[in-house]
Short mmCIF file of N, CA, C and O in Angstrom, two decimals:
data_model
loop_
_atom_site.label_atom_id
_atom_site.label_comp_id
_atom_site.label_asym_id
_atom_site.label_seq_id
_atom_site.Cartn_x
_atom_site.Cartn_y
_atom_site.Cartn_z
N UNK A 1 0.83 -1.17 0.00
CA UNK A 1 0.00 0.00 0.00
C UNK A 1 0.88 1.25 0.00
O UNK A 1 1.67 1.38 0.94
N UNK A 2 0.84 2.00 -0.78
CA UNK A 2 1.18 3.16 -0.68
C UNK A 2 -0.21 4.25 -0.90
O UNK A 2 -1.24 4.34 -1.56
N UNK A 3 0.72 5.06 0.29
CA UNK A 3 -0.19 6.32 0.43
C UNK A 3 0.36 7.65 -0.13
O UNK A 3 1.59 7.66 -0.04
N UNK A 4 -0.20 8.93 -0.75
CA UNK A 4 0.27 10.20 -1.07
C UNK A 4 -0.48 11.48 -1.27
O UNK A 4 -0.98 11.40 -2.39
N UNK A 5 -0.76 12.48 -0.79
CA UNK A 5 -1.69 13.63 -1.58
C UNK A 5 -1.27 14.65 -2.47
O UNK A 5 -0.43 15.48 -2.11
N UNK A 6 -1.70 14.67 -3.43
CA UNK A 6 -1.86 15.69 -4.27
C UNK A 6 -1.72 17.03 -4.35
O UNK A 6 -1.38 17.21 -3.18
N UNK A 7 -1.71 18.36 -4.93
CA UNK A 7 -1.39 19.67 -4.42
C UNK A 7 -3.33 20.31 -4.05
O UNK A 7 -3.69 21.40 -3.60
N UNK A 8 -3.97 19.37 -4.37
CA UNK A 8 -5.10 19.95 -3.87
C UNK A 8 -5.55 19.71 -2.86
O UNK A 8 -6.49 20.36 -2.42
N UNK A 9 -4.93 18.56 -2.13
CA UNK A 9 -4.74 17.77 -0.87
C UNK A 9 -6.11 16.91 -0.92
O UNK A 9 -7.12 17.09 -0.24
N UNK A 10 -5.86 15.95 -1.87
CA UNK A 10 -6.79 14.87 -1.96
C UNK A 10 -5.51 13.53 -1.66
O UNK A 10 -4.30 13.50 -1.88
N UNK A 11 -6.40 12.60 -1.13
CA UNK A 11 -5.38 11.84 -0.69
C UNK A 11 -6.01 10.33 -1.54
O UNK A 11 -7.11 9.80 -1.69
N UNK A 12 -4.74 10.09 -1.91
CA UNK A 12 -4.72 8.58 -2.94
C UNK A 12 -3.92 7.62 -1.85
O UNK A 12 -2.96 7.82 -1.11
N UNK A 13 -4.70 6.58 -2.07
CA UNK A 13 -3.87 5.23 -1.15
C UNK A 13 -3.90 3.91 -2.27
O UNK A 13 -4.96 3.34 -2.53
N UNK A 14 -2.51 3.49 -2.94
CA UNK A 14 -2.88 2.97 -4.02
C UNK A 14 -2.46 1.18 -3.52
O UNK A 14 -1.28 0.96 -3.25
N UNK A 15 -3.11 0.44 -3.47
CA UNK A 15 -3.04 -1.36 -3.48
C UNK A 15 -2.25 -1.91 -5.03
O UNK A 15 -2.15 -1.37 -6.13
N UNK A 16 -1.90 -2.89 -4.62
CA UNK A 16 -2.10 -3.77 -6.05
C UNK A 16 -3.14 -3.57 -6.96
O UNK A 16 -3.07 -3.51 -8.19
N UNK A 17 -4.24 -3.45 -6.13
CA UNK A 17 -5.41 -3.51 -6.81
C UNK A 17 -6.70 -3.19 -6.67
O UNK A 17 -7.75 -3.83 -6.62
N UNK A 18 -6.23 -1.45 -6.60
CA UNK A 18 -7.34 -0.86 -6.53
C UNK A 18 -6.42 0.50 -6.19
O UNK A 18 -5.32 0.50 -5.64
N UNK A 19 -7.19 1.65 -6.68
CA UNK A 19 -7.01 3.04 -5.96
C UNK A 19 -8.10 3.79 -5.53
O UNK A 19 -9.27 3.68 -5.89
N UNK A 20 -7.58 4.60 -4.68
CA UNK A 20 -8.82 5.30 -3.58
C UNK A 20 -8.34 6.72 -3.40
O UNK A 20 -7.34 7.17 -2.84
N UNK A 21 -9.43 7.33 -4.09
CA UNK A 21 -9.40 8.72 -3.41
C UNK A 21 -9.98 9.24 -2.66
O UNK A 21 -11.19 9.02 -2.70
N UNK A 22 -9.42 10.29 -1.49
CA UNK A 22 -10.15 10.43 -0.54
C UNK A 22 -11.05 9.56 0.04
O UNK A 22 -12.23 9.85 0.22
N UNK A 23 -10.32 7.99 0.47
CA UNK A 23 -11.57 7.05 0.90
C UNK A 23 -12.52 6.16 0.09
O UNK A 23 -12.99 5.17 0.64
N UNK A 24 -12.86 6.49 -1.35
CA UNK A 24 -13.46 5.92 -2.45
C UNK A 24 -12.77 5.22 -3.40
O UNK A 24 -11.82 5.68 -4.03
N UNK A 25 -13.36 3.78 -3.56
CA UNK A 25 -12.08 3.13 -4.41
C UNK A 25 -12.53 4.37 -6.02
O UNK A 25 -13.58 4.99 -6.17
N UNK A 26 -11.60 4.35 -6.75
CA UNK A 26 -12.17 5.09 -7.95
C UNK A 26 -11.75 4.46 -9.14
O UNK A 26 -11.81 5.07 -10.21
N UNK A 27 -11.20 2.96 -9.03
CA UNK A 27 -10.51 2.08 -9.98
C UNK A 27 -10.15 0.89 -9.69
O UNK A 27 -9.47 0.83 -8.66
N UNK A 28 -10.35 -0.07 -10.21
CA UNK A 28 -9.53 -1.30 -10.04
C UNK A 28 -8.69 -2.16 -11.12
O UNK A 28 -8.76 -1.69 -12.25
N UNK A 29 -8.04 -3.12 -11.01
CA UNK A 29 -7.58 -3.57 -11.56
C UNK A 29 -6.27 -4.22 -11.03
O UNK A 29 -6.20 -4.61 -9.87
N UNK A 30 -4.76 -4.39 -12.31
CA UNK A 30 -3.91 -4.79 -11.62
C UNK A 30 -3.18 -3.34 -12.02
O UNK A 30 -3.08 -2.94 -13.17
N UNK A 31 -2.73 -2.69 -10.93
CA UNK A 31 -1.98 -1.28 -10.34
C UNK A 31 -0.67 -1.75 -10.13
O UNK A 31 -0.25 -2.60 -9.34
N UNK A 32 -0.09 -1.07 -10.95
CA UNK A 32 1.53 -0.59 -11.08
C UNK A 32 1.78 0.88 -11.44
O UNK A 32 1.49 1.53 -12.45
N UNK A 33 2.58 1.31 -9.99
CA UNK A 33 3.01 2.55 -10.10
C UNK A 33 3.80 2.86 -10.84
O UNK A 33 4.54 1.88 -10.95
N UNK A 34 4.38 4.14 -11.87
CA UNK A 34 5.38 3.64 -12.59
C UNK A 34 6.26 5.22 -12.16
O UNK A 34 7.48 5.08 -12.02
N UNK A 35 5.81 6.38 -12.00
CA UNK A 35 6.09 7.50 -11.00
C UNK A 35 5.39 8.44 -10.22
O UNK A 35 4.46 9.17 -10.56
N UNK A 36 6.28 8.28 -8.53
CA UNK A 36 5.72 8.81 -7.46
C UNK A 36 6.47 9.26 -7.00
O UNK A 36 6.98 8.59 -6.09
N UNK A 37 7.26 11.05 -7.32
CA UNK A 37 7.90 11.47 -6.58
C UNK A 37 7.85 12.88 -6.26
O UNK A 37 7.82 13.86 -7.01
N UNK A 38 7.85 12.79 -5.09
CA UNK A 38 7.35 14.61 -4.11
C UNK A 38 7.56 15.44 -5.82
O UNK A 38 8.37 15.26 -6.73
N UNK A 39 6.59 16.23 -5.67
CA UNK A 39 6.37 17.69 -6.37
C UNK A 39 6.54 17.39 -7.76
O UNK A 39 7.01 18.27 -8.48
N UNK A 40 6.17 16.13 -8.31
CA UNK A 40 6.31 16.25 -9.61
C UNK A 40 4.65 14.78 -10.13
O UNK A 40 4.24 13.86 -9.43
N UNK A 41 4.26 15.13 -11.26
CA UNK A 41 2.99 14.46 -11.06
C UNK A 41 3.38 13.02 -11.26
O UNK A 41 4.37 12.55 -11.83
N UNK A 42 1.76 12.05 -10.27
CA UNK A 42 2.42 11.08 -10.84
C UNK A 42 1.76 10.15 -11.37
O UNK A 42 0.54 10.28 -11.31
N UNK A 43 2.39 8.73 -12.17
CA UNK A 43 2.24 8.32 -13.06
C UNK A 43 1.91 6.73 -12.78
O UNK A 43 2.89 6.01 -12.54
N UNK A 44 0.73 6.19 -12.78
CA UNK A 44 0.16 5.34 -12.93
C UNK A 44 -0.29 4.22 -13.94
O UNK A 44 -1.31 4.70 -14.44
N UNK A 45 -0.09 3.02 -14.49
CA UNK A 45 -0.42 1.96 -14.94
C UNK A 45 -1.96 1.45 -14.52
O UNK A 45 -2.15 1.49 -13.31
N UNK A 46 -2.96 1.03 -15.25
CA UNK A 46 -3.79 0.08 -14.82
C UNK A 46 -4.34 -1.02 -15.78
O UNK A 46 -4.78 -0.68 -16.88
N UNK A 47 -4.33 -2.02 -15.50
CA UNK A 47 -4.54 -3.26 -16.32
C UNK A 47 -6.09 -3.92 -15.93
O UNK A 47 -6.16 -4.65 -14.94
N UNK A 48 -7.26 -3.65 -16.70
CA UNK A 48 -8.75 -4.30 -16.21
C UNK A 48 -8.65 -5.60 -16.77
O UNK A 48 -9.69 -6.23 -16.58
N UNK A 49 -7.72 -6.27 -17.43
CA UNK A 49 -7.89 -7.64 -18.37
C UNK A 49 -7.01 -7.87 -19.47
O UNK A 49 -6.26 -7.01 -19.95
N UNK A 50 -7.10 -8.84 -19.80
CA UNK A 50 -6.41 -9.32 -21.11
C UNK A 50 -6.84 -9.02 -21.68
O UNK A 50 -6.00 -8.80 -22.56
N UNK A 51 -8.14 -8.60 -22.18
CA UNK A 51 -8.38 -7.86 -23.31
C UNK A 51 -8.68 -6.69 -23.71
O UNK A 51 -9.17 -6.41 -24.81
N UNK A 52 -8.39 -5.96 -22.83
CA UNK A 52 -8.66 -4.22 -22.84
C UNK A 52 -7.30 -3.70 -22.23
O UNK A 52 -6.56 -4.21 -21.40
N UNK A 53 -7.21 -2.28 -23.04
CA UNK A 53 -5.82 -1.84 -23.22
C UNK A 53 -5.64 -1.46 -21.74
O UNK A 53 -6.57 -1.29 -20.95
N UNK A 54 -4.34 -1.34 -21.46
CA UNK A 54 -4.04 -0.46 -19.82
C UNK A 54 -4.47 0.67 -19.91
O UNK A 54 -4.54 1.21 -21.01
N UNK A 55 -4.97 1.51 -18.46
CA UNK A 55 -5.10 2.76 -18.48
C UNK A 55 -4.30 3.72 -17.81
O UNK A 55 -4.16 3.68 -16.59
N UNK A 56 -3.75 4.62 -18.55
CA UNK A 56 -2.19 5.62 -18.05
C UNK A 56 -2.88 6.57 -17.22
O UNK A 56 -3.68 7.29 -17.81
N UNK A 57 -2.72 6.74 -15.92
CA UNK A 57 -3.19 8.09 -14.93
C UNK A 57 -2.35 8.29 -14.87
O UNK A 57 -1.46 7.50 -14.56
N UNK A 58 -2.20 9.80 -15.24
CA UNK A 58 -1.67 11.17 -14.98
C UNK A 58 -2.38 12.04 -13.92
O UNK A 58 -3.43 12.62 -14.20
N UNK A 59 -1.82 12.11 -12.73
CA UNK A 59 -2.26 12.79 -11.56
C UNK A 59 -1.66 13.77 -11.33
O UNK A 59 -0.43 13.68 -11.27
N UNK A 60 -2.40 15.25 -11.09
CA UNK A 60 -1.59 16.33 -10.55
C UNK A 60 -0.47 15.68 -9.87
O UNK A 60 -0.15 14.50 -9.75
N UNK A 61 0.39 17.52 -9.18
CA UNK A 61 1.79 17.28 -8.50
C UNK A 61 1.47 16.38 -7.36
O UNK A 61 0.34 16.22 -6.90
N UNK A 62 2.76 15.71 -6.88
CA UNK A 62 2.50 14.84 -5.41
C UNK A 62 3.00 16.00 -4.68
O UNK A 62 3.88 16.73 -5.13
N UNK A 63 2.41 16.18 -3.49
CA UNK A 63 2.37 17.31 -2.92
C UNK A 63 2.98 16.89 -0.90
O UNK A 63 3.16 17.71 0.00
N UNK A 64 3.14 15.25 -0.83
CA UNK A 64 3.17 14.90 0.12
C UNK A 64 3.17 13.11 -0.01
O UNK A 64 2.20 12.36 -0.11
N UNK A 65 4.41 12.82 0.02
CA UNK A 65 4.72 11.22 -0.22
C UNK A 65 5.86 10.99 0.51
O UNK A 65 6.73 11.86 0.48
N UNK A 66 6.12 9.50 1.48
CA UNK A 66 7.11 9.51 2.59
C UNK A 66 8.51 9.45 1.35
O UNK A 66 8.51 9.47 0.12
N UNK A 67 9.06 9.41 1.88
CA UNK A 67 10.57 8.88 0.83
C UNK A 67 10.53 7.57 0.36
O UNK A 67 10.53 7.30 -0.84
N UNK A 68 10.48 6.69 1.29
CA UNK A 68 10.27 5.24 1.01
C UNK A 68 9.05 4.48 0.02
O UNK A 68 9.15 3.32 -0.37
N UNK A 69 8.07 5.26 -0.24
CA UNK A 69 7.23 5.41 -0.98
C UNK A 69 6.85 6.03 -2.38
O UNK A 69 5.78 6.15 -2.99
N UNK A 70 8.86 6.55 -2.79
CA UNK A 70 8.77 7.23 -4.29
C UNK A 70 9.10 5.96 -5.02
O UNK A 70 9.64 4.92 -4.63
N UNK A 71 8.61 6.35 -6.21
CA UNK A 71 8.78 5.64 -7.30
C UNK A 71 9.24 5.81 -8.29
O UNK A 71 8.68 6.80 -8.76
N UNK A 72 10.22 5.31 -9.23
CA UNK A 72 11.26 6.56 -10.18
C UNK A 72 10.89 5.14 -11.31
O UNK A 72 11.14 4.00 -10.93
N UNK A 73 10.16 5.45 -12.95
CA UNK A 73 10.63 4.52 -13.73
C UNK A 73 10.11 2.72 -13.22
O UNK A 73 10.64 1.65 -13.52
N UNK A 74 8.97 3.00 -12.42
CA UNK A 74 8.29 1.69 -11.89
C UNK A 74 9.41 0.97 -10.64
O UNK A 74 9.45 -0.23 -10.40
N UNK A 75 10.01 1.71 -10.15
CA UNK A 75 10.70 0.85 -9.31
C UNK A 75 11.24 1.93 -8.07
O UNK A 75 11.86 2.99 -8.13
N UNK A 76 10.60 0.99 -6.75
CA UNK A 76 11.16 2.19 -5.44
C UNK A 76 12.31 2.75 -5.23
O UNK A 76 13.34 2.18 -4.90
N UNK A 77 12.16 3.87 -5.42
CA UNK A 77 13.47 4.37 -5.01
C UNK A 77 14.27 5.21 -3.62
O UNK A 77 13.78 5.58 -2.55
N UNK A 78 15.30 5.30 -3.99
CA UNK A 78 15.90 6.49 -2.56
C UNK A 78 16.74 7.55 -3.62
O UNK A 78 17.32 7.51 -4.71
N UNK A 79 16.42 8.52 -2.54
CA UNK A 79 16.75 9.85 -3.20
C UNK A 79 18.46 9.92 -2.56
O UNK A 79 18.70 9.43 -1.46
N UNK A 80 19.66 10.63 -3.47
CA UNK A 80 20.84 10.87 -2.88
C UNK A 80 21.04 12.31 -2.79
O UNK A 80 20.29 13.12 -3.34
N UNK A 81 21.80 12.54 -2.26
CA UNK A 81 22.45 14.07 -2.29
C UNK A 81 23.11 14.28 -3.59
O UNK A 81 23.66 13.21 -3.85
N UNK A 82 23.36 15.29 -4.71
CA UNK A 82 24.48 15.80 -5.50
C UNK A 82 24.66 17.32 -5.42
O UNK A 82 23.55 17.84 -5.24
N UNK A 83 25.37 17.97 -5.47
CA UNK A 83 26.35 18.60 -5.38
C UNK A 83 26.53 18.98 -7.17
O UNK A 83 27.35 18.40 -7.88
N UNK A 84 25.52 20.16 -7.72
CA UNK A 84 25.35 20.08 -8.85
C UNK A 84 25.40 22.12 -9.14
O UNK A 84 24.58 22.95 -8.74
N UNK A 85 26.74 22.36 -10.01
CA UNK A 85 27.13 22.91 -10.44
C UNK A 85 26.11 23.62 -12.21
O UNK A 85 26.13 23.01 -13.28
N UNK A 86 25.72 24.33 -12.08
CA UNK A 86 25.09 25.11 -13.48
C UNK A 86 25.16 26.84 -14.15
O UNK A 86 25.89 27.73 -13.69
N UNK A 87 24.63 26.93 -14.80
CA UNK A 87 24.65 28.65 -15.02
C UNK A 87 23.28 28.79 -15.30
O UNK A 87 22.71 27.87 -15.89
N UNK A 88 22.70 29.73 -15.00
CA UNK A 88 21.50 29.89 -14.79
C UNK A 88 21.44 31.83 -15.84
O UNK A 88 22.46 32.51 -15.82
N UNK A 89 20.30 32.28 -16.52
CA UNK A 89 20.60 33.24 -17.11
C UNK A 89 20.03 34.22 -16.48
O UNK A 89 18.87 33.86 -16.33
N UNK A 90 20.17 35.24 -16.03
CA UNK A 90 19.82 36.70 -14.94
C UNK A 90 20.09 38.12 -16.09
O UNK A 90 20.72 38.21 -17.14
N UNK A 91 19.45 38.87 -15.48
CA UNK A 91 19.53 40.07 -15.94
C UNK A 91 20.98 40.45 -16.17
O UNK A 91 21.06 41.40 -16.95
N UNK A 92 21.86 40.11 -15.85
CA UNK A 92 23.39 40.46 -15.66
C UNK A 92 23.73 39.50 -16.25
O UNK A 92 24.42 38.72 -15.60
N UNK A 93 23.44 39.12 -17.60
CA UNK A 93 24.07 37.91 -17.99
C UNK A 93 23.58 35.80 -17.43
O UNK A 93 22.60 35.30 -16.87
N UNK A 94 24.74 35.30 -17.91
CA UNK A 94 24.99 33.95 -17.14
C UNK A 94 25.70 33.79 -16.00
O UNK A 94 26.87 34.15 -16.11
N UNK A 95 25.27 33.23 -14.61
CA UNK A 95 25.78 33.49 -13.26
C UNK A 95 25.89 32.01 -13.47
O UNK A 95 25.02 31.36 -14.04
N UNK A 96 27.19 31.43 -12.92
CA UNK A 96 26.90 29.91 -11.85
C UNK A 96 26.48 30.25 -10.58
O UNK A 96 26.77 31.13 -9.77
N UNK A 97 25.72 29.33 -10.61
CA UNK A 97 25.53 28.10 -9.30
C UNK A 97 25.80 27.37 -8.83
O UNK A 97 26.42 26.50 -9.42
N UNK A 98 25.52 27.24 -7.53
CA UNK A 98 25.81 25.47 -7.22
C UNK A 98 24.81 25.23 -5.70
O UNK A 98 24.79 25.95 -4.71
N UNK A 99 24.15 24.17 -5.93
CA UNK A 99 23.16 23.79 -5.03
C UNK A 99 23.78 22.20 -5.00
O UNK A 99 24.51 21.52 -5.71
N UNK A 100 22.93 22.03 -3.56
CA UNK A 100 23.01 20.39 -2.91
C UNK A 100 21.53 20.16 -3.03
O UNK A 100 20.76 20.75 -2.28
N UNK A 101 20.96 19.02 -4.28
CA UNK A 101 19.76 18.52 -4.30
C UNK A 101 19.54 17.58 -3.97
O UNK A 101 20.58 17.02 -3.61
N UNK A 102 18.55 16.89 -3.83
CA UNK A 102 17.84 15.33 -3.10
C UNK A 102 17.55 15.09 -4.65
O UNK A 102 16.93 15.92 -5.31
N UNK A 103 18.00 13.94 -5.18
CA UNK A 103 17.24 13.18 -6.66
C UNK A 103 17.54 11.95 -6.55
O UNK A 103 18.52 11.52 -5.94
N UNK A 104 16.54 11.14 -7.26
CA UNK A 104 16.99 10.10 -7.62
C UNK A 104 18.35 9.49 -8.49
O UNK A 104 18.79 8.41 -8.08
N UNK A 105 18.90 9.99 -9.41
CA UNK A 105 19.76 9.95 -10.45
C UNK A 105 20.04 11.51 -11.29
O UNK A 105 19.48 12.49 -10.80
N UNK A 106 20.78 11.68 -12.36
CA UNK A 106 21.38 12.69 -12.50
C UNK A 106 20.35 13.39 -13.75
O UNK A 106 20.55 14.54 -14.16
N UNK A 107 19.47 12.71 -14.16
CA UNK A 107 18.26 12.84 -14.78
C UNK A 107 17.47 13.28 -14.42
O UNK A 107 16.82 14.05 -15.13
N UNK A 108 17.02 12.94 -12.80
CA UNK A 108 16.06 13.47 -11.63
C UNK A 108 16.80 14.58 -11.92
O UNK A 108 16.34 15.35 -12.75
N UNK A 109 18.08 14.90 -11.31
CA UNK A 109 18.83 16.10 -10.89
C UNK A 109 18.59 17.76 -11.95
O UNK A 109 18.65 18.93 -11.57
N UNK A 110 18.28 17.07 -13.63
CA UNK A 110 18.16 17.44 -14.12
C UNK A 110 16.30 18.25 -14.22
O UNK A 110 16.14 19.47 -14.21
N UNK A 111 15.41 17.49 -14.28
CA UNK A 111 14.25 17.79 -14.54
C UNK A 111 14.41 18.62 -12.92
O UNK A 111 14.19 19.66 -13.53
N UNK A 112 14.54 18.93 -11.95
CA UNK A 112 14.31 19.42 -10.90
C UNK A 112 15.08 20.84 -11.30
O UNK A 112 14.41 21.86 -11.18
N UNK A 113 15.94 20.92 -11.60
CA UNK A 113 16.65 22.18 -12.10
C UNK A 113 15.77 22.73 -12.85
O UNK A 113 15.29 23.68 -12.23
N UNK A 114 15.16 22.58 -14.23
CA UNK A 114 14.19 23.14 -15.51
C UNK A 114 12.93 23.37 -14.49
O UNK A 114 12.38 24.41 -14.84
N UNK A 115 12.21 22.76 -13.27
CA UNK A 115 11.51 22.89 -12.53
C UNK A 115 11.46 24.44 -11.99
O UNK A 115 10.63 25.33 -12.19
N UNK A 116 13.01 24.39 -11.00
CA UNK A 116 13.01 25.46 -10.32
C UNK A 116 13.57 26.54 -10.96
O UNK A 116 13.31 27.63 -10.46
N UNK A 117 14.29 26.53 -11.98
CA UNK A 117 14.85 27.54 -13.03
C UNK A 117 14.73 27.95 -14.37
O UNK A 117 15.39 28.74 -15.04
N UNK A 118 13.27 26.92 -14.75
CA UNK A 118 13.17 27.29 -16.28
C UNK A 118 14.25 26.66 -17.29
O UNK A 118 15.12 25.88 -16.93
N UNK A 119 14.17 26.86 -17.88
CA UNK A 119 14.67 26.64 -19.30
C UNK A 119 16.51 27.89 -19.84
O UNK A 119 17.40 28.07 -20.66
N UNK A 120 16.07 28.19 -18.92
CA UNK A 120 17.63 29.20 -18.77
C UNK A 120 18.45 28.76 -17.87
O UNK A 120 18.77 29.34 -16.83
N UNK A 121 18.83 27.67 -18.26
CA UNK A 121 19.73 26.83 -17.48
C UNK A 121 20.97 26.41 -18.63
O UNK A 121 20.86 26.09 -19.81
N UNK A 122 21.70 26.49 -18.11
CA UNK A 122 22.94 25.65 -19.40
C UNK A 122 24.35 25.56 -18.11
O UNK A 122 24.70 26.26 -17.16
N UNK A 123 25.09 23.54 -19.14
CA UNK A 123 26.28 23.34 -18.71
C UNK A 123 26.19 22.96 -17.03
O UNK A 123 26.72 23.46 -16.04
N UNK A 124 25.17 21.74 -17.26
CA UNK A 124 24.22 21.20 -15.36
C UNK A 124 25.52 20.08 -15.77
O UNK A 124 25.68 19.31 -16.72
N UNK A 125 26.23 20.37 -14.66
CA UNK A 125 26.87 18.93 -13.51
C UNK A 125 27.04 18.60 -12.47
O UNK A 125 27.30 19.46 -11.62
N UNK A 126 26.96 17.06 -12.09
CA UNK A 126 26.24 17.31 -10.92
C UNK A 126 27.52 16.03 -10.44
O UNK A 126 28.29 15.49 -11.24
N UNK A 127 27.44 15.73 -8.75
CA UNK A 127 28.43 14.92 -8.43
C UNK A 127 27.57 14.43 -7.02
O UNK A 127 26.85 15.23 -6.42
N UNK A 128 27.73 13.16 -6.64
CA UNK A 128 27.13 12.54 -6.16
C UNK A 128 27.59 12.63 -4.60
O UNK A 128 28.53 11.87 -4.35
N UNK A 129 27.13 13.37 -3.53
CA UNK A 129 27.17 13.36 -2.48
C UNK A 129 27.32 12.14 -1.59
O UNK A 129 28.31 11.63 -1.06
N UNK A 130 26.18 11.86 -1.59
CA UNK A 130 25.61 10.74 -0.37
C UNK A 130 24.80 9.74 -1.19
O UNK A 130 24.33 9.88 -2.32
N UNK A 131 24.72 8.40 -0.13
CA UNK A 131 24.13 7.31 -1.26
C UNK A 131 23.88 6.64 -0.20
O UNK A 131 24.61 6.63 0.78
N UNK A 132 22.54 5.84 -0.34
CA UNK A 132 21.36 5.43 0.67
C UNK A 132 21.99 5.40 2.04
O UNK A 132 22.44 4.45 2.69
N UNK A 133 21.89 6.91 2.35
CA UNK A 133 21.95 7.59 4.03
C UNK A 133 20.82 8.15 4.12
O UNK A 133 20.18 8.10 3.07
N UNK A 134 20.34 8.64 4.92
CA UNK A 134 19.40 9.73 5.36
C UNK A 134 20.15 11.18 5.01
O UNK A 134 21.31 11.51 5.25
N UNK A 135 19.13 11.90 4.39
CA UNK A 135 19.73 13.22 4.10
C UNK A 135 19.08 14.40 4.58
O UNK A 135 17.87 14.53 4.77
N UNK A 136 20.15 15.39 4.77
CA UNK A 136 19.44 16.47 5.69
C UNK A 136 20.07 17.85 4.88
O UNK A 136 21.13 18.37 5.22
N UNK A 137 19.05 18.46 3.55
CA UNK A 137 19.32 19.28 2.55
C UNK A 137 18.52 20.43 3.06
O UNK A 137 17.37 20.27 3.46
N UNK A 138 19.35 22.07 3.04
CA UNK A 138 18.59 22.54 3.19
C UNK A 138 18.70 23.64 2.22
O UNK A 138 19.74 23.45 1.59
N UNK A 139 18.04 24.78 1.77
CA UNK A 139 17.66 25.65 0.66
C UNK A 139 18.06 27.14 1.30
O UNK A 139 17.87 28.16 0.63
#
């Protein structure tokens, strides 16, 4: 069972087989998560039979999911620290940066950057901090 809410704060609790919102199943079948991770929407599988196609849910942002409960690419994951170097574009030109993020992989690392900075980002590298520790990142 995994549990998570949404940015409208509706709360999904998803089984093998079945999902529930706010308390109401609103689907069944065979349920495979395929992504569930804080602040980005997520992405659901459902299978009613062998003979009818799967159905892809696309759910607003996750707005509230434990760590142990993300899902990256259908498979649980843990988030690491990196230590990720970029230039970002400002009124004054191209500035670097450098932030310590929580991602899954350097791909995560990536879509979280275009997240918080748009598309005026260039020359992202990133270097791998910490690896399944508990992490304590702050902004």
């Amino acid at each position: 069972m995994v549990e998570f809410y949404t940015k409208d704060a509706t709360q999904f609790i998803v089984t093998s087989e079945k999902i529930y919102r706010n308390g109401e199943v609103v689907i069944q079948g065979n349920i495979h998560i395929h992504h569930l991770i804080l602040n980005e929407p997520a992405w659901i599988d459902v299978q009613q039979g062998d003979n009818k196609p799967p159905i892809f849910l696309k759910l607003d942002k996750v707005s509230a999911v434990l760590p142990s409960q993300e899902f990256f690419n259908g498979v649980r994951c843990h988030r690491n620290a990196y230590q990720v170097s970029f230039y970002v574009h400002k009124t004054e030109g191209w500035v670097m940066k450098k932030e310590v993020l929580s991602a899954v992989n350097d791909m995560h690392v990536r879509q979280i950057l275009k997240a918080k900075h748009g598309r005026d980002i260039r020359s992202v590298s990133s270097e791998l901090l910490q690896s399944k520790t508990e992490l304590s990142i702050t902004n």
